[in-house]
Coordinates of C-alpha atoms in Angstrom, one line a residue:
X1 CA 75.9 115.6 65.0
X2 CA 74.4 113.5 67.9
X3 CA 76.7 111.3 69.6
X4 CA 75.4 108.5 71.5
X5 CA 75.9 109.5 75.3
X6 CA 74.6 106.7 77.4
X7 CA 74.8 102.7 77.9
X8 CA 77.6 101.0 79.3
X9 CA 81.5 101.2 78.8
X10 CA 82.9 98.7 77.1
X11 CA 86.2 97.7 76.9
X12 CA 89.0 99.0 76.3
X13 CA 90.3 98.3 72.3
X14 CA 93.9 98.3 70.8
X15 CA 94.1 100.5 67.5
X16 CA 95.1 98.9 64.6
X17 CA 93.0 95.5 65.3
X18 CA 90.2 93.8 63.3
X19 CA 87.0 95.7 63.7
X20 CA 85.4 92.3 64.6
X21 CA 87.9 91.4 67.0
X22 CA 87.5 92.9 70.8
X23 CA 90.9 95.2 70.0
X24 CA 88.8 96.8 67.0
X25 CA 90.4 99.6 64.6
X26 CA 89.6 103.5 65.6
X27 CA 90.4 105.7 62.4
X28 CA 90.8 108.8 64.0
X29 CA 93.0 107.0 66.9
X30 CA 96.6 106.9 66.9
X31 CA 98.5 103.8 65.7
X32 CA 98.9 101.5 69.0
X33 CA 96.5 103.1 71.0
X34 CA 93.6 102.2 73.2
X35 CA 90.4 103.8 73.3
X36 CA 87.8 103.6 76.2
X37 CA 84.7 105.2 76.5
X38 CA 84.4 107.8 79.7
X39 CA 81.3 108.8 82.3
X40 CA 80.0 112.4 81.7
X41 CA 78.5 113.5 85.0
X42 CA 76.7 116.6 83.3
X43 CA 75.0 114.0 80.4
X44 CA 74.6 111.2 83.1
X45 CA 76.2 108.9 80.2
X46 CA 79.3 107.4 78.4
X47 CA 80.7 108.7 75.6
X48 CA 81.3 105.9 73.4
X49 CA 85.4 105.4 72.3
X50 CA 86.0 108.8 74.3
X51 CA 89.7 108.7 75.1
X52 CA 92.6 107.0 74.0
X53 CA 95.9 106.3 75.9
X54 CA 99.1 104.8 74.6
X55 CA 102.1 103.1 76.4
X56 CA 105.3 104.8 76.4
X57 CA 108.7 104.2 77.7
X58 CA 110.5 107.2 80.3
X59 CA 113.6 108.2 79.1
X60 CA 116.0 107.2 81.8
X61 CA 118.4 109.5 83.4
X62 CA 121.0 107.9 85.6
X63 CA 121.5 109.7 88.7
X64 CA 122.3 108.8 92.7
X65 CA 118.2 108.9 93.9
X66 CA 117.8 105.6 95.5
X67 CA 120.9 105.5 97.3
X68 CA 120.1 109.2 98.7
X69 CA 116.2 107.8 99.5
X70 CA 117.2 104.5 101.4
X71 CA 119.9 106.1 102.9
X72 CA 117.7 109.4 104.5
X73 CA 115.1 106.7 104.9
X74 CA 116.8 103.5 105.8
X75 CA 115.3 104.0 109.4
X76 CA 111.5 103.4 108.2
X77 CA 112.8 100.9 105.6
X78 CA 113.5 98.5 108.4
X79 CA 110.5 99.0 109.8
X80 CA 108.6 98.7 106.8
X81 CA 109.9 95.4 105.9
X82 CA 108.9 94.3 109.5
X83 CA 105.7 94.7 108.9
X84 CA 105.4 93.1 105.7
X85 CA 107.1 90.3 106.9
X86 CA 104.0 89.2 108.8
X87 CA 102.4 89.0 105.5
X88 CA 104.5 86.4 104.5
X89 CA 102.9 83.1 104.2
X90 CA 104.0 80.0 105.3
X91 CA 104.0 76.4 106.1
X92 CA 102.4 75.5 109.5
X93 CA 101.4 72.1 111.0
X94 CA 97.7 72.0 113.3
X95 CA 97.5 69.5 115.7
X96 CA 94.5 68.2 117.0
X97 CA 92.6 67.4 113.5
X98 CA 89.8 65.4 113.3
X99 CA 90.9 64.1 109.9
X100 CA 94.6 65.4 108.3
X101 CA 97.9 64.3 106.5
X102 CA 100.0 62.5 109.2
X103 CA 98.5 61.4 112.8
X104 CA 99.4 63.2 115.7
X105 CA 101.7 61.3 118.1
X106 CA 100.7 63.4 121.0
X107 CA 97.3 63.4 120.8
X108 CA 97.5 59.1 119.8
X109 CA 99.3 58.4 123.4
X110 CA 97.0 61.4 124.9
X111 CA 93.5 59.2 123.7
X112 CA 95.4 55.5 125.2
X113 CA 96.0 57.5 128.3
X114 CA 92.0 57.7 128.3
X115 CA 90.8 55.0 127.1
X116 CA 93.0 53.2 129.7
X117 CA 91.7 55.5 132.4
X118 CA 88.3 55.3 130.9
X119 CA 87.4 58.6 129.9
X120 CA 86.0 59.7 126.9
X121 CA 88.6 59.4 123.9
X122 CA 89.2 62.0 121.7
X123 CA 89.0 61.8 117.8
X124 CA 90.8 64.4 117.5
X125 CA 94.1 62.1 116.6
X126 CA 95.9 63.9 113.6
X127 CA 98.3 66.8 112.0
X128 CA 97.5 69.2 109.2
X129 CA 99.6 71.0 107.0
X130 CA 98.2 74.1 106.3
X131 CA 100.3 76.6 103.4
X132 CA 99.0 79.7 103.3
X133 CA 99.5 80.7 100.0
X134 CA 99.3 83.8 98.7
X135 CA 98.5 84.8 94.5
X136 CA 98.5 88.4 94.7
X137 CA 98.8 90.7 92.0
X138 CA 98.8 94.5 92.9
X139 CA 99.6 97.7 90.2
X140 CA 100.2 101.0 91.6
X141 CA 99.5 103.7 89.2
X142 CA 101.6 107.5 89.9
X143 CA 100.4 110.8 89.2
X144 CA 103.0 112.1 87.0
X145 CA 100.9 115.6 85.9
X146 CA 102.3 118.8 86.0
X147 CA 100.7 119.4 89.6
X148 CA 103.6 117.1 91.1
X149 CA 106.6 119.3 89.8
X150 CA 108.7 119.5 93.1
X151 CA 108.8 118.4 96.5
X152 CA 105.3 116.6 96.0
X153 CA 107.1 114.7 93.3
X154 CA 110.4 113.7 95.1
X155 CA 108.0 112.6 98.0
X156 CA 106.3 110.3 95.6
X157 CA 109.5 108.6 94.6
X158 CA 110.7 108.5 98.3
X159 CA 107.5 106.6 98.6
X160 CA 108.0 104.7 95.4
X161 CA 111.1 103.3 96.8
X162 CA 110.3 102.2 100.1
X163 CA 107.2 100.3 99.0
X164 CA 109.3 98.3 96.4
X165 CA 111.5 97.4 99.4
X166 CA 108.5 96.1 101.5
X167 CA 106.7 94.5 98.5
X168 CA 109.9 92.4 97.8
X169 CA 109.7 90.9 101.3
X170 CA 106.6 89.2 100.9
X171 CA 107.3 88.6 97.3
X172 CA 103.9 89.4 95.3
X173 CA 103.7 90.3 92.4
X174 CA 103.1 93.9 91.5
X175 CA 103.4 96.6 88.5
X176 CA 104.0 100.4 88.8
X177 CA 103.1 102.8 86.0
X178 CA 102.4 106.6 85.6
X179 CA 99.9 108.5 83.9
X180 CA 99.6 112.1 82.9
X181 CA 98.6 113.0 78.9
X182 CA 97.2 116.8 76.7
X183 CA 93.7 116.0 76.3
X184 CA 91.0 113.3 75.6
X185 CA 93.2 111.9 72.5
X186 CA 96.3 112.2 74.4
X187 CA 96.5 110.2 77.6
X188 CA 99.8 108.1 78.3
X189 CA 100.6 105.7 80.6
X190 CA 104.6 104.7 81.5
X191 CA 105.7 102.1 82.2
X192 CA 107.6 101.6 85.3
X193 CA 108.3 98.0 86.3
X194 CA 105.8 95.2 84.8
X195 CA 104.3 92.6 87.3
X196 CA 107.0 89.8 86.3
X197 CA 110.0 92.1 86.2
X198 CA 112.5 91.6 89.0
X199 CA 113.6 95.0 91.2
X200 CA 116.6 95.7 90.0
X201 CA 118.8 98.8 88.6
X202 CA 116.7 99.1 85.7
X203 CA 113.3 99.7 87.7
X204 CA 115.9 102.3 90.0
X205 CA 117.0 104.2 87.1
X206 CA 113.2 103.9 85.7
X207 CA 111.9 105.4 89.4
X208 CA 114.1 108.0 89.4
X209 CA 113.1 109.1 85.7
X210 CA 109.0 109.3 87.0
X211 CA 109.3 113.9 86.6
X212 CA 105.9 115.8 86.3
X213 CA 104.2 115.5 82.4
X214 CA 101.4 117.0 81.4
X215 CA 97.5 117.2 82.9
X216 CA 95.6 114.9 85.0
X217 CA 93.4 112.5 83.3
X218 CA 93.5 108.9 85.2
X219 CA 90.3 107.2 84.1
X220 CA 91.5 105.6 80.9
X221 CA 94.7 104.6 83.0
X222 CA 92.8 103.3 85.8
X223 CA 90.6 101.4 83.1
X224 CA 93.4 100.6 81.1
X225 CA 95.4 98.6 83.8
X226 CA 91.7 97.0 85.6
X227 CA 91.5 95.6 82.4
X228 CA 94.8 94.2 82.2
X229 CA 93.6 92.7 85.7
X230 CA 90.8 91.2 84.0
X231 CA 92.8 89.6 80.9
X232 CA 95.3 88.2 83.5

């Protein structure tokens, strides 16, 4: 059996759609999955439709993990929030511009004085309102493989809590997903937070539910989220 192993990586395709659509059906893939090419370094080419990834929900577990983390790292949390506040956008006036939204009264008074004194008059007589807008969406991918069991997984979740606290300050949209899986046909992506979701108690429960699963196969998850960003 000969299989093509060269070419350009294709877009993710959702199983269950018509064959002629961008998300074509794969007969040997589970319903509801997405198939992606994967690079084979030994053959120096892509394996066509090699990996299947499915999106799943986390099993919620009730705990006080978030409250304990915020109390444990309250000093670090405060420092992070201060640092991220510097990234916030704000409206500001820039004075003495050649063109702008309004007249700069101070610049006009100085220009009138210079004119009466016989000096050269500046043409920077306007004030401009600048809006330093941020239009950023970030997706964070969390390793949920079996190698994160124990203190490693705890540190990952604590870091994730502090990251969310800091991201809420600047107001950017962000999403959080976990990944794991069993071989190429069983890759899984776990929803923790969608970019449009509010950071609330439901997200806290999902972060607390993050735990070690199966193997580490990050390429399908990275390709899947990259494809989502391109479609956004």
